[in-house]
Structures are given as structure tokens and as C-alpha cells.
XYZ file of C-alpha atoms in Angstrom:
756
model
C -11.150 48.821 -11.625
C -9.549 51.703 -9.768
C -6.295 49.772 -9.409
C -6.189 49.397 -13.194
C -6.661 53.131 -13.596
C -3.952 53.717 -10.972
C -1.528 51.372 -12.772
C -2.143 53.089 -16.121
C -1.503 56.487 -14.553
C 1.654 55.197 -12.863
C 2.990 53.825 -16.182
C 2.161 57.046 -18.008
C 4.235 58.954 -15.446
C 7.259 56.669 -15.840
C 10.149 57.647 -18.052
C 11.691 54.166 -18.221
C 8.595 52.320 -19.402
C 6.941 53.258 -22.712
C 8.600 56.708 -22.917
C 6.540 59.067 -25.061
C 3.618 56.652 -25.147
C 0.431 57.189 -23.164
C -1.855 54.341 -22.282
C -5.603 54.737 -22.323
C -8.472 52.488 -21.360
C -12.170 51.948 -21.698
C -14.158 50.287 -18.913
C -17.158 48.042 -19.516
C -19.253 46.308 -16.867
C -19.760 42.583 -17.538
C -22.161 42.211 -14.598
C -20.554 38.759 -14.128
C -22.865 37.489 -16.853
C -22.009 35.640 -20.059
C -24.587 37.571 -22.111
C -23.521 40.989 -20.821
C -19.845 40.113 -21.178
C -20.259 39.256 -24.852
C -22.204 42.475 -25.405
C -19.374 44.465 -23.785
C -16.791 42.646 -25.888
C -18.504 43.414 -29.194
C -18.912 46.987 -28.076
C -15.152 47.223 -27.496
C -14.015 45.716 -30.781
C -16.457 47.814 -32.794
C -15.492 51.038 -31.043
C -13.892 53.225 -33.715
C -13.841 56.674 -32.168
C -10.272 57.678 -31.446
C -10.015 60.213 -28.670
C -7.404 62.813 -29.389
C -5.355 64.525 -26.749
C -5.796 68.204 -25.962
C -3.065 69.069 -28.499
C -4.778 66.989 -31.119
C -1.489 65.650 -32.420
C -1.349 62.174 -30.897
C -2.672 59.101 -32.680
C -2.997 55.478 -31.681
C -0.167 53.180 -32.719
C -2.456 50.163 -33.079
C -4.569 49.327 -36.098
C -7.133 47.997 -33.635
C -8.972 50.273 -31.231
C -8.531 47.732 -28.481
C -5.152 45.859 -28.647
C -5.675 44.036 -25.308
C -8.401 43.379 -22.736
C -8.022 42.856 -18.977
C -10.732 40.684 -17.449
C -12.912 38.957 -16.536
C -13.394 38.048 -12.898
C -15.310 34.781 -13.402
C -14.463 31.673 -15.386
C -17.771 31.218 -17.222
C -17.878 34.716 -18.835
C -14.127 34.478 -19.456
C -14.581 31.252 -21.416
C -17.238 32.819 -23.638
C -15.212 35.956 -24.360
C -11.833 34.216 -24.654
C -13.115 31.736 -27.231
C -14.393 34.620 -29.337
C -11.258 36.746 -28.871
C -9.093 33.906 -30.110
C -10.397 34.481 -33.627
C -9.204 38.125 -33.472
C -5.861 37.314 -31.777
C -6.705 39.913 -29.148
C -5.045 39.115 -25.795
C -7.383 38.612 -22.852
C -5.536 38.808 -19.508
C -7.687 37.690 -16.588
C -6.961 38.541 -12.981
C -9.420 36.137 -11.332
C -10.676 33.467 -13.787
C -9.058 30.294 -12.455
C -10.839 27.440 -14.267
C -8.412 24.774 -15.482
C -10.419 24.547 -18.694
C -9.008 27.933 -19.784
C -5.539 26.398 -20.086
C -6.570 24.698 -23.343
C -4.738 26.737 -25.984
C -6.608 24.997 -28.807
C -9.832 26.621 -27.673
C -8.484 29.776 -25.965
C -5.288 30.685 -27.877
C -5.164 34.333 -26.797
C -6.026 33.834 -23.116
C -3.500 34.618 -20.374
C -3.912 35.274 -16.676
C -2.074 36.645 -13.674
C -3.949 34.316 -11.326
C -2.882 30.666 -11.020
C -5.040 27.963 -12.568
C -7.302 25.868 -10.395
C -5.075 22.943 -11.333
C -2.532 24.190 -8.820
C -5.144 25.285 -6.313
C -6.753 21.842 -6.427
C -3.345 20.192 -6.162
C -2.535 22.332 -3.137
C -5.981 21.755 -1.641
C -5.512 17.981 -1.871
C -2.141 18.322 -0.158
C -3.731 20.492 2.523
C -6.546 18.098 3.461
C -4.283 15.043 3.378
C -1.690 16.923 5.446
C -4.213 17.088 8.289
C -5.305 13.475 7.762
C -8.727 14.353 6.349
C -9.686 11.570 3.953
C -13.458 11.832 4.377
C -14.880 15.165 3.200
C -17.872 16.735 1.551
C -17.857 19.394 -1.163
C -20.082 22.374 -1.733
C -20.034 24.813 -4.625
C -22.038 27.015 -6.907
C -23.353 26.580 -10.434
C -20.459 28.279 -12.232
C -17.536 26.670 -14.061
C -15.124 27.491 -11.250
C -17.048 25.297 -8.809
C -17.984 22.588 -11.290
C -14.530 22.038 -12.731
C -12.801 22.626 -9.401
C -14.890 20.080 -7.487
C -14.464 17.491 -10.226
C -10.691 17.967 -10.349
C -10.457 17.883 -6.564
C -12.513 14.692 -6.353
C -10.309 12.978 -8.943
C -6.990 13.942 -7.357
C -8.285 13.374 -3.833
C -9.355 9.870 -4.810
C -5.847 9.105 -6.072
C -4.557 9.921 -2.589
C -7.024 7.518 -0.994
C -9.608 10.135 -0.059
C -13.373 9.912 -0.466
C -16.075 12.521 -1.012
C -19.222 11.753 0.965
C -21.438 14.257 -0.850
C -21.377 16.994 -3.504
C -23.732 19.873 -2.832
C -24.482 22.763 -5.173
C -25.900 26.069 -4.017
C -28.308 27.412 -6.695
C -27.842 30.937 -7.993
C -31.089 31.978 -6.280
C -31.805 29.254 -3.742
C -35.265 28.847 -2.280
C -35.924 28.225 1.397
C -36.650 24.573 0.677
C -33.351 24.171 -1.174
C -31.424 25.807 1.646
C -33.186 23.554 4.152
C -32.304 20.477 2.075
C -28.637 21.466 1.986
C -28.692 22.121 5.726
C -30.226 18.731 6.481
C -27.652 16.997 4.319
C -24.814 18.723 6.147
C -26.274 17.834 9.543
C -26.779 14.176 8.662
C -23.311 13.665 7.221
C -20.516 11.925 9.109
C -17.723 14.014 7.650
C -16.335 16.860 9.735
C -14.699 18.733 6.849
C -16.386 20.562 3.979
C -14.410 21.687 0.940
C -16.035 24.774 -0.579
C -15.344 26.025 -4.097
C -16.638 29.570 -4.025
C -15.381 33.122 -3.973
C -15.278 35.237 -0.850
C -18.251 37.221 -2.094
C -20.356 34.100 -2.577
C -19.714 33.155 1.052
C -20.239 36.654 2.406
C -23.595 35.885 4.041
C -22.076 32.877 5.793
C -19.092 34.672 7.293
C -20.239 34.248 10.892
C -20.306 30.475 10.374
C -16.879 30.184 8.780
C -14.672 30.591 11.830
C -11.765 28.155 11.569
C -11.951 27.905 7.786
C -8.723 27.406 5.868
C -8.561 28.973 2.439
C -6.218 29.653 -0.442
C -5.517 33.276 -1.226
C -3.272 35.063 -3.654
C -0.139 36.871 -2.495
C -0.957 40.270 -1.057
C 1.119 43.440 -1.249
C 0.814 47.092 -0.260
C 0.996 49.147 -3.432
C 2.530 52.566 -2.677
C 0.234 55.458 -3.592
C -2.805 53.284 -4.212
C -4.665 54.318 -1.059
C -4.237 57.998 -1.778
C -5.433 57.439 -5.340
C -8.521 55.606 -4.130
C -9.358 58.233 -1.539
C -9.123 61.066 -4.065
C -11.994 59.785 -6.146
C -15.047 62.047 -6.323
C -18.491 61.625 -7.836
C -19.174 63.556 -11.040
C -21.967 63.981 -13.592
C -19.422 63.593 -16.418
C -19.842 60.672 -18.816
C -17.952 57.533 -17.769
C -18.352 58.205 -14.029
C -21.522 56.147 -13.600
C -19.775 53.295 -11.766
C -18.051 55.752 -9.390
C -21.331 57.421 -8.634
C -23.032 54.094 -7.898
C -20.180 53.165 -5.573
C -20.392 56.516 -3.781
C -24.080 56.112 -3.081
C -23.604 52.553 -1.851
C -20.652 53.524 0.336
C -22.338 56.420 2.121
C -25.944 55.272 1.938
C -27.113 58.411 0.182
C -28.522 59.552 -3.141
C -26.530 61.771 -5.522
C -28.299 64.716 -7.095
C -26.379 66.843 -9.575
C -27.215 70.328 -10.774
C -29.474 70.213 -13.761
C -31.028 66.874 -12.859
C -34.662 66.987 -13.962
C -35.772 64.038 -11.848
C -36.920 64.610 -8.330
C -35.471 62.496 -5.546
C -38.157 59.928 -4.983
C -36.011 57.992 -2.480
C -37.250 59.442 0.801
C -35.313 56.942 2.897
C -31.765 57.852 1.874
C -30.486 61.428 2.242
C -28.974 63.399 -0.600
C -25.209 63.066 -1.058
C -23.211 66.281 -0.848
C -20.338 64.883 -2.916
C -17.856 66.039 -0.296
C -18.116 62.980 1.974
C -14.718 61.794 3.241
C -13.744 58.256 2.180
C -10.846 58.223 4.652
C -13.355 58.121 7.504
C -14.936 54.918 6.230
C -13.851 51.341 6.846
C -14.481 48.889 4.012
C -12.735 46.553 1.623
C -12.315 49.553 -0.689
C -10.300 51.606 1.777
C -8.376 48.640 3.268
C -5.394 48.360 0.935
C -2.874 47.066 3.449
C -2.700 43.728 1.587
C -4.383 43.815 -1.814
C -4.563 40.476 -3.618
C -7.000 40.460 -6.537
C -6.196 44.107 -7.199
C -2.522 43.136 -7.275
C -3.319 40.665 -10.060
C -4.895 43.536 -12.010
C -1.809 45.654 -11.321
C 0.475 42.916 -12.710
C -1.744 42.470 -15.785
C -1.477 46.175 -16.687
C 2.298 46.185 -16.261
C 2.637 42.947 -18.275
C 0.818 44.565 -21.215
C 2.968 47.680 -20.836
C 6.199 45.664 -20.911
C 4.959 43.759 -23.978
C 4.266 47.069 -25.753
C 7.655 48.337 -24.603
C 9.381 45.428 -26.335
C 7.148 45.580 -29.397
C 7.825 49.298 -29.969
C 11.591 48.866 -29.512
C 11.625 51.372 -26.697
C 15.122 50.295 -25.532
C 16.893 50.570 -28.901
C 17.835 54.271 -28.553
C 20.206 53.759 -25.619
C 19.915 54.594 -21.930
C 19.441 58.310 -22.381
C 16.599 60.103 -24.147
C 14.922 56.781 -24.785
C 11.874 56.874 -26.971
C 9.586 54.392 -28.642
C 8.899 53.845 -32.326
C 5.617 55.747 -32.451
C 5.319 55.393 -36.193
C 5.232 51.641 -36.117
C 1.803 50.194 -36.680
C 1.244 47.205 -34.398
C -1.342 44.479 -34.406
C -2.980 42.646 -31.560
C -1.340 39.425 -32.828
C 2.108 40.997 -32.444
C 1.209 42.203 -28.979
C 0.004 38.702 -28.043
C 3.334 37.251 -29.152
C 5.347 39.671 -27.003
C 2.927 39.311 -24.093
C 3.564 35.577 -23.972
C 7.316 36.260 -23.803
C 7.167 39.011 -21.179
C 9.564 38.510 -18.261
C 10.333 41.208 -15.699
C 10.733 41.737 -11.962
C 8.398 44.329 -10.473
C 8.957 46.693 -7.562
C 7.813 43.974 -5.124
C 10.663 41.726 -6.325
C 8.199 39.293 -7.899
C 9.147 37.822 -11.255
C 6.238 38.266 -13.654
C 6.105 35.899 -16.622
C 3.839 33.349 -18.302
C 4.422 29.692 -19.097
C 3.454 27.977 -22.346
C -0.201 27.926 -21.242
C -0.199 31.601 -20.298
C -0.098 30.770 -16.580
C 1.832 32.645 -13.841
C 3.877 31.117 -11.047
C 1.399 29.180 -8.830
C 1.923 30.879 -5.475
C -0.737 30.997 -2.738
C -1.066 32.030 0.845
C -2.906 29.746 3.296
C -5.406 31.884 5.188
C -7.196 31.014 8.434
C -10.549 32.718 9.072
C -10.469 33.881 12.676
C -12.807 35.990 14.791
C -11.442 39.093 16.443
C -12.555 40.542 19.771
C -15.496 42.237 18.071
C -16.719 39.005 16.528
C -15.695 40.051 13.026
C -13.857 37.708 10.692
C -10.210 38.495 10.018
C -7.847 36.626 7.742
C -4.592 35.361 9.271
C -1.855 33.898 7.086
C -0.797 30.488 8.446
C 1.171 29.049 5.540
C 2.091 29.112 1.879
C 1.786 26.891 -1.162
C 4.253 27.165 -4.036
C 3.333 24.870 -6.919
C 6.713 25.443 -8.599
C 8.751 24.231 -5.602
C 9.881 20.620 -4.991
C 7.047 18.444 -3.729
C 8.244 18.302 -0.125
C 8.548 22.116 0.016
C 5.339 23.074 -1.781
C 3.077 23.203 1.289
C 4.353 24.966 4.409
C 1.965 25.230 7.383
C 2.408 26.884 10.783
C -0.147 24.899 12.798
C 0.401 26.860 15.997
C -1.226 29.921 14.411
C -4.392 28.101 13.358
C -7.612 28.538 15.339
C -10.266 25.959 14.440
C -14.037 26.093 14.708
C -15.356 27.359 18.057
C -11.852 28.546 18.951
C -10.414 25.058 19.348
C -6.687 24.474 18.923
C -6.890 20.710 18.347
C -6.894 19.607 14.717
C -10.324 18.119 13.918
C -10.562 14.619 12.530
C -12.639 13.565 9.555
C -12.566 9.881 8.714
C -15.247 7.416 7.749
C -13.174 4.696 9.415
C -10.204 5.065 11.728
C -6.994 3.946 9.971
C -6.193 0.339 10.735
C -3.329 -0.094 13.204
C -0.136 -1.915 12.364
C -0.633 -5.643 12.154
C -3.937 -5.346 10.293
C -5.234 -4.347 6.873
C -8.195 -2.470 5.501
C -11.058 -4.498 4.064
C -13.546 -2.512 1.992
C -17.190 -2.687 2.936
C -19.385 -3.801 0.038
C -21.328 -0.946 -1.515
C -19.512 1.776 0.470
C -16.675 4.181 -0.464
C -13.117 2.948 -0.126
C -12.626 5.165 2.929
C -15.219 3.126 4.803
C -13.643 -0.171 5.736
C -13.170 -2.780 8.427
C -9.830 -3.762 9.933
C -8.801 -7.397 9.597
C -5.715 -8.844 11.292
C -2.955 -10.031 9.012
C -2.779 -13.755 8.419
C 0.022 -15.837 9.881
C 3.227 -15.184 7.998
C 2.119 -11.684 6.923
C 2.735 -8.251 8.449
C 1.783 -4.607 8.087
C 4.141 -2.178 9.778
C 2.302 1.018 8.858
C -0.961 2.507 10.013
C -3.647 2.360 7.363
C -2.158 -0.457 5.291
C -4.443 -1.770 2.562
C -2.522 -5.009 2.145
C -0.463 -7.223 4.396
C 3.057 -8.050 3.247
C 4.070 -11.678 3.090
C 7.230 -12.423 5.048
C 10.257 -13.706 3.091
C 10.957 -17.396 2.952
C 12.047 -18.843 6.310
C 10.726 -15.762 8.129
C 7.562 -15.483 10.188
C 5.380 -12.722 11.543
C 5.742 -11.830 15.200
C 2.832 -11.964 17.623
C 1.669 -8.434 16.757
C 2.085 -9.010 12.989
C 4.237 -5.880 12.639
C 7.615 -7.369 11.720
C 9.087 -10.519 10.240
C 11.348 -12.580 12.443
C 13.551 -15.465 11.453
C 11.700 -18.763 11.774
C 12.892 -21.189 14.439
C 14.178 -24.389 12.924
C 12.272 -27.366 14.254
C 13.252 -31.018 14.123
C 12.938 -34.060 16.345
C 15.502 -33.158 18.988
C 17.219 -35.237 21.636
C 16.229 -32.609 24.204
C 12.463 -32.699 23.808
C 10.181 -35.146 25.574
C 9.307 -37.137 22.471
C 12.967 -37.437 21.506
C 13.997 -38.512 24.989
C 11.321 -41.228 25.073
C 12.315 -42.585 21.672
C 16.015 -42.537 22.566
C 15.236 -44.353 25.816
C 13.243 -47.024 23.958
C 16.044 -47.419 21.415
C 18.664 -47.844 24.121
C 16.365 -50.215 25.995
C 16.090 -52.337 22.887
C 19.870 -52.326 22.454
C 20.406 -53.267 26.089
C 17.855 -56.103 25.914
C 19.497 -57.356 22.742
C 22.931 -57.275 24.394
C 21.599 -59.107 27.441
C 20.027 -61.808 25.253
C 23.246 -62.017 23.248
C 25.207 -62.550 26.478
C 22.745 -65.226 27.616
C 22.946 -67.013 24.288
C 26.732 -66.796 24.243
C 26.941 -68.207 27.762
C 24.621 -71.106 26.888
C 25.902 -71.487 23.332
C 26.579 -75.225 23.879
C 23.023 -76.009 24.928
C 20.651 -77.632 22.436
C 18.238 -74.702 22.236
C 21.028 -72.388 21.146
C 22.802 -74.837 18.911
C 19.555 -75.827 17.217
C 18.745 -73.887 14.045
C 22.316 -72.657 13.619
C 23.436 -70.475 16.514
C 25.416 -68.379 14.040
C 22.171 -67.179 12.475
C 20.778 -66.381 15.914
C 23.774 -64.214 16.716
C 23.516 -62.545 13.282
C 19.827 -61.931 13.957
C 20.651 -60.374 17.320
C 23.290 -58.199 15.667
C 20.823 -57.001 13.001
C 18.258 -56.224 15.713
C 20.883 -54.114 17.509
C 21.382 -52.225 14.250
C 17.622 -51.797 13.869
C 17.420 -50.266 17.344
C 20.487 -48.093 16.749
C 19.405 -46.864 13.290
C 16.406 -45.173 14.900
C 18.845 -42.829 16.657
C 19.984 -41.509 13.270
C 16.452 -40.167 12.691
C 16.694 -37.956 15.816
C 18.565 -34.622 15.803
C 19.105 -31.961 13.136
C 19.295 -33.536 9.702
C 22.562 -33.341 7.795
C 23.685 -34.710 4.453
C 25.205 -37.825 6.040
C 22.364 -38.565 8.444
C 19.793 -38.163 5.647
C 21.676 -40.702 3.539
C 22.507 -43.070 6.415
C 19.108 -43.273 8.099
C 17.155 -44.905 5.266
C 20.033 -47.110 4.113
C 20.725 -48.358 7.652
C 17.015 -48.935 8.217
C 16.509 -50.795 4.939
C 19.594 -53.020 5.116
C 19.292 -53.804 8.865
C 15.721 -54.996 8.505
C 16.466 -57.044 5.409
C 19.317 -58.829 7.237
C 16.995 -59.421 10.197
C 14.188 -60.799 8.012
C 16.629 -62.879 5.957
C 17.801 -64.553 9.168
C 14.191 -65.248 10.152
C 13.480 -66.610 6.670
C 16.399 -68.999 6.929
C 15.382 -70.047 10.451
C 11.859 -70.696 9.206
C 13.112 -72.859 6.349
C 15.380 -74.768 8.729
C 12.481 -75.431 11.098
C 10.299 -76.663 8.261
C 13.019 -79.004 7.018
C 13.804 -80.272 10.516
C 10.198 -81.017 11.529
C 8.577 -81.928 8.237
C 5.699 -84.305 9.017
C 6.887 -84.371 12.640
C 9.833 -86.494 11.479
C 13.281 -84.944 11.400
C 14.853 -84.977 7.956
C 18.648 -85.095 8.253
C 18.974 -85.297 4.494
C 17.058 -82.026 4.068
C 19.131 -80.327 6.708
C 22.360 -81.476 5.037
C 21.135 -79.994 1.767
C 20.381 -76.697 3.555
C 23.377 -76.531 5.832
C 25.189 -73.516 7.312
C 26.899 -72.628 4.031
C 23.639 -72.613 2.123
C 22.037 -70.578 4.902
C 24.771 -67.946 4.695
C 24.436 -67.839 0.914
C 20.690 -67.352 1.184
C 21.083 -64.503 3.692
C 23.652 -62.911 1.412
C 21.500 -63.347 -1.689
C 18.410 -61.825 -0.054
C 20.407 -58.912 1.357
C 22.378 -57.976 -1.773
C 19.325 -56.688 -3.724
C 18.518 -54.301 -0.879
C 22.122 -53.124 -0.746
C 22.120 -52.534 -4.506
C 18.797 -50.704 -4.317
C 19.977 -48.440 -1.491
C 23.298 -47.777 -3.254
C 21.597 -46.806 -6.494
C 19.042 -44.702 -4.682
C 21.597 -42.810 -2.626
C 23.921 -42.377 -5.605
C 21.325 -41.128 -8.058
C 18.917 -39.109 -5.893
C 19.874 -39.215 -2.255
C 17.851 -37.450 0.447
C 19.201 -34.081 1.599
C 18.451 -31.606 4.425
C 15.610 -29.279 3.515
C 14.055 -26.347 5.335
C 10.375 -26.735 4.629
C 8.839 -23.225 4.282
C 5.354 -24.639 3.847
C 5.342 -26.183 7.294
C 4.976 -23.076 9.402
C 2.827 -22.884 12.467
C 1.553 -19.896 14.373
C 4.670 -19.891 16.534
C 6.904 -19.395 13.500
C 8.677 -22.762 13.386
C 10.197 -24.173 10.212
C 10.607 -27.925 9.982
C 14.020 -29.160 8.882
C 13.543 -32.495 7.200
C 15.260 -34.898 4.864
C 13.864 -34.186 1.422
C 13.213 -37.230 -0.740
C 13.874 -36.149 -4.339
C 12.871 -39.652 -5.486
C 10.176 -40.962 -3.089
C 9.890 -44.124 -5.188
C 13.267 -45.218 -3.830
C 11.987 -45.185 -0.260
C 8.878 -47.143 -1.166
C 10.942 -49.718 -3.129
C 13.133 -50.258 -0.055
C 10.033 -50.576 2.096
C 8.379 -52.833 -0.475
C 11.338 -55.213 -0.580
C 11.214 -55.490 3.205
C 7.494 -56.242 2.938
C 8.127 -58.909 0.307
C 10.620 -60.828 2.467
C 8.420 -60.498 5.554
C 5.436 -61.838 3.590
C 7.431 -64.876 2.370
C 8.663 -65.470 5.895
C 5.101 -65.219 7.252
C 3.830 -67.613 4.613
C 6.457 -70.240 5.373
C 6.027 -69.854 9.128
C 2.278 -70.251 8.702
C 2.865 -73.544 6.881
C 4.767 -74.831 9.930
C 2.175 -73.834 12.460
C 1.289 -77.522 13.264
C 4.812 -78.554 14.259
C 5.305 -80.138 17.755
C 4.338 -77.836 20.658
C 7.404 -78.411 22.823
C 9.341 -75.741 21.079
C 7.457 -74.535 18.073
C 9.599 -71.711 16.703
C 7.459 -71.520 13.576
C 4.496 -70.262 15.596
C 6.679 -67.647 17.247
C 7.998 -66.492 13.878
C 4.425 -66.400 12.553
C 3.297 -64.261 15.464
C 6.304 -61.940 15.154
C 5.695 -61.537 11.408
C 2.045 -60.698 12.023
C 3.132 -57.969 14.426
C 5.784 -56.787 11.978
C 3.416 -56.525 9.031
C 0.626 -54.949 11.096
C 3.044 -52.240 12.244
C 4.333 -51.411 8.771
C 0.949 -51.574 7.053
C -0.416 -49.042 9.547
C 2.804 -47.046 9.207
C 2.225 -45.923 5.617
C -1.013 -43.871 6.085
C 0.207 -42.553 9.434
C 3.520 -41.481 7.855
C 1.851 -39.695 4.951
C -0.679 -37.827 7.103
C 1.701 -36.796 9.909
C 3.072 -33.239 9.609
C 6.661 -32.204 10.218
C 8.667 -33.949 12.852
C 5.756 -36.218 13.714
C 6.312 -38.152 10.480
C 9.840 -38.877 11.688
C 8.501 -39.963 15.065
C 6.026 -42.302 13.327
C 8.840 -43.950 11.363
C 10.972 -44.350 14.493
C 8.015 -45.830 16.348
C 7.443 -48.322 13.520
C 11.131 -49.330 13.610
C 11.125 -49.770 17.386
C 7.743 -51.544 17.511
C 8.685 -54.058 14.839
C 12.148 -54.565 16.350
C 10.729 -55.172 19.830
C 8.149 -57.514 18.304
C 10.862 -59.617 16.676
C 13.115 -59.556 19.745
C 10.425 -60.471 22.233
C 8.655 -63.070 20.100
C 11.785 -64.886 18.889
C 14.215 -64.737 21.804
C 12.333 -64.163 25.039
C 10.662 -67.635 24.970
C 14.099 -69.208 24.440
C 15.598 -67.190 27.296
C 12.647 -68.254 29.423
C 13.512 -71.930 28.836
C 17.263 -71.387 29.192
C 17.037 -69.517 32.473
C 13.858 -70.802 34.146
C 13.320 -74.295 32.699
C 16.721 -75.758 31.930
C 15.190 -79.238 32.098
C 13.542 -78.502 28.754
C 16.795 -77.391 27.203
C 17.594 -80.901 25.933
C 17.673 -82.445 22.515
C 14.439 -84.391 23.078
C 12.692 -81.174 24.012
C 13.196 -79.843 20.532
C 11.249 -82.682 18.952
C 8.539 -82.859 21.609
C 9.446 -86.463 22.676
C 10.464 -85.860 26.319
C 8.179 -86.783 29.207
C 6.193 -83.869 30.533
């Protein structure tokens, strides 16, 4: 109040601001009450007595007794008065009403303020708590609009940043002991270590001794020259209008004023009588401490803003730089003043630019204040940072942490979290029925990572990449295939080469004894062709080992399919020859002549050509190709490189044709099972075909169910097992007779008519 009077006096003494115009004022006490505030407002607008100067020649330039009002200190009374003032277009400039609700120009069209809206304070408060990593807080406030709207706005914005409010407590206007005890118990039982309070300094006055370490937002403070002297020169007086000064004087000095002519006796025997000459300079209070005034500075700016608006409205600058005067004869309205007040823009003596935005708001600038105890145990406010809501986001909040002293004098930043942020390599999993800030940490699944603390989701690695052991980064997957260097590959290669070597040895034996009956019987040419096809069967298994390429993917199935068909065609021909030669235990030369070597070659060719055509069409139309299988990934981050079958039907047709020939061969061999025992090749073919079909029937489910490179190993095993079965069953008994029982290697031995 006194700062407003000081500002008016300072303006009236200026020659460059409102020259020739004197400002006056009328002070009403709102008692921080909506009812009293409205009473004061109606008293102001209905006031019609115009006070003349001592010369009696000055008149007011406004058609309204009150062209502008400065106030109020609280949001709730300000809302009531501002809504009413809007109908009269009378400007209301508040110095301390911060509720965001007052920014609504539809409801409060004539409201302006020199204090920033809570919108910016809440925004800065959210940045402050998240800056220190506090995502688990409680709130406490009072019953007024400032607390109610502020807490709600804070909770909403805090939630968007991932924060949670454990509780919301409200201190009643006149709390009972039970209510205070309930609030205390709730604070003690909470797990949060940070409380966000929406209250004024006065509302927390009784709690000052408990608020050491508090961080708060304050308005910029300045030292106004001449203000202290003005405040100290005040004196009590019985004159009308001095009632508030007199009340202050009695409160300040703890005495009771008694003026001459008072008819009432002093009934207050506790307090002494004031002399009226007490010295304010000897006292220490918030009234005399004007080293850094903040709220009073907002009042100071409000008075000067109105003065500059009047200056522009009265065209005080139109007469030039010398002998400037204002248009005193111009009648102004409060609506005109409101228009110019919204457009005011000047820089004051403290180099602060004073102006209002479209909502009547000033520049949102705050100081961050730390409540610290001095050596006497009293609370002092130390500036530890700033918040500028108009600056870029990264420069809005500036904190000097080294100057902060926390509760109980600690220098370590306190922590307040319902759950500790999950480390890298894990994610947060919300607990059912609890706030989002209360969670469990679950490790990322294989193939997923989180490289930041507090991740809510794990990130899936790109294709062909895998998570490392700690699940914090994606690493390139290791290509896996059946290699020549691994144990399984070495064993299969060794078996393949063993089969080739055995086949070569048998071929050498047969070539050396090619003139003997056992070799010549049943067309030795077919036997050598059969041995050659078995070599190819053993060798084709090597194509399945190693890293797949376009050529190996195409060659492996074609070589496998054609080699086995040639092998089975030879066995089919041999079976037919045996049946014709030993039909009813009587050789049939006529049948053999009808199915001679030429016919045997033609039959082998005719049974092989369909397989060749099938493989050619398959490989031409939809051939297998190398494929990095991203779905086959194990915990060690391996990616299987396989031959992709774009047309799986082709593979099963090739396999089915092989099965068809083997079945026919088995059927014919079974029909010749009762041929003479001396050298019954039909039984050997039957046994070899049983082995062959057993291997390939069991191959299909094993192949389908085997993952990755093991499916390749299953196919190689089937090739080798069936090849060894044919080689050992067909040729080893013959080699046994050739090498160990040459006496049976005679023509009679083939028909079973030699003497045993």
C-alpha cells in the first residue's frame, strides 16, 4: 500500500511523465475476502465526491471517479471483482493474483496483472522437480483458487512428464487439532520425500522453522531508491484515512495509540500507550527491509503502467520535447484507458521492459529461492537460480546447485521415487492398481534392447541384428550354417569320403574281377553305373555343407534327386533281370534276350529323364536361393543361412518320384524272394530297399521339425544312410564271395546247382 503511495508521489514529481497532471488514489481494505472485496468495489465505483486541490481550480479528466483499480492480492477475490469490473470496462491490475483462470478474457476482459500467471509458475515447477529427478511427490495447499487451480495444473503437467502425485492434502482455513493431526499422519506415512506446496509465504509463516531446504519461486526483487526513506517517514495521525497506518503502528511497536480528544479510556492494560514518536528505523521487520522488494515492486510497476497509459491517452508527448503538457480538457473513459493500458510498453529505471501480452500477462520471470537457516536459526532466502518462461526451453531453468542447502543442512540432493528407474537392458512394468511411477523392472527379451535408464519399452533390434548379453545395444548377428570346421560337419564329411572311398575300392575290385561270373552276371555295365551313381550320392552330400550360395542351393537338390534316381533305376533293372533269369528256378534265356543290355539302358534312361525334367523345371521356374533367416535367432545371436525353397512342392515331387521308384523296386524284389539261396540278389535288393524306405520315411518328420542347420544335417544323414545301405547290401556280399570264397564265383553258383 505504501509503495503505491510512493509511486504516485514519484510520478507526480516527474516532469517527463504526465506533466501538469496529478494522480490521486483511494485505498480500500479487501480483508482478503470475496464479500468485503465486492463491498469495497461498489464503494469505489459509486464514489462521486471529487476532491478539489487547495486552489480549487483542478478537475478530474475522467468521467468516472475511478478510471483504474490496482489489486487484489488473492485470486479468489480478484476473480469476483474482475468479473464485475468487466461490465464497466474498468481496468483491474493485480500485483499478486496468479490463478491461471484469470487469463480467460471472455470472463475477465478488463483484468491485467504485473505478476506472472500460475501457468508459467507450474510449468517452471514441473521443470524444477524433474530437473532433480523427483517423479514421486505429494502436494499440499489451501482452500483458495490459487492452490486448487495450481495443484490441478501441476498434477496434469507433471503427469505428462512421467511424474506421479502420491497424495493431495488441503489445509483448511481454520484447521482443528484433529485435522492437523490427520495431515501430519499422512505426511509421516507417505513414501515420497518431496512435498510441493501451493501457498503464499504468509500462509506458511507458522511453519517457517520446518521449511529449511525448501525451494520456492519468487518474483524478481529490486531496491527502489527513496522507498525506505518514504516508509520510515510515516507517522500515526487521527486524520481520516490514516486508520490502516495507525493499526500498523500499534502492531509494530506493541502499543496502543491514544490521540487528544479521544473519549474512550484505554482499557488495554497490557500494552503501553504509544507516544507517536517511536522510531521505525530502529525496528527490524519485513516493512523496513526493502533491500529486495518483490511484491511491492509489482505494485510499483502497476502504478507506472497506468501512468504511461494515461500519458499516451492524454497525448502528453504531442507538444514537443520542451514545455510538454497533457490535454487536460480531454474527457477520457475507463474503456479508453483499458485500451492504452493493454498497449503500454516502456523500460523502467531498473532496465526491465514492462508490457502485457494478449492475455494481459507480463514477462514470466522468477527467481529460484532456497530457504536457509542463518547462524541465529532464522530463515533467510538465498537466490539459487532463475526461471524465464519466455526463453528457449533449454535456457528457461538455470540452477546453481552448489548454493543449495537441503533439509537438515545436507548438501546431497534428496531422492524421491516410488521405484528406482530401471537400468539399461530392462523396461518398466506397471504394477496393477498402482500409479505409473510404481513399477517393476523386467529384462528385455532376446532381440530387444533398452540403452537408457528408465525405459518404458524395449526396442526391437533391426533385422539380422541381435541384442548383446546386457541387452543395451544391438550387434550384428553371426551367420550360422553347417560348416566344414564344426564337429558335425567334420563327421559328415568323413562319412561322405568314407562312402566314396569304399565305392572306389569296390569299383576297383569289380574291375579287376570283371571277367568272373559274379561280375558278368546281371550286366556288369549296370553294376559299374550303380557304383558311379552311389559315388555321386556320397559326393552330393558335400554340397549341403558350407555357406549356401546360389549355385550350391540349385546343385544340391538336383544332384541329390538325379543321383538317387539313377541308382534306383539301376537296382530296378537288376531286379527285373534277376526275376527273368530265375523265374520258377529255371533260367529263361528268351526272357533275357528280350530284356538285354540295350533295353536295360533304355529303361534306366526312361526312368531318369522324368526326374531330370522335373529338376530342370523346378530350378528354372522357382529355384532355391540363399536366405538369411531372421526368425531363427537364438540367445547367442546367430542367424541361420539356409537355402530358401520358394516352391516346396518341387522338393517333395523330387522326393516322391524317388519313393515311387524305390517302392516298385521293393515290390519286384519281394516277388523274387524265393529264388535259389546260392546267390539270391533279390533278397539283398529287398533288404536294401527296406533300409532305404525306412530312412526316407523317417526323414520327412525329422526334416520338418529340425531347426536351422540341423535340418540340413538330417538330410545329409538320410543321404548317407541310404547310400551306405545300398552299397553294403548290394556289393559287400559280392565282394565277400569274390575275395574270400572264389570257389563260389562260378557259373553254377549263380543258379544254386554246385555241390556244397
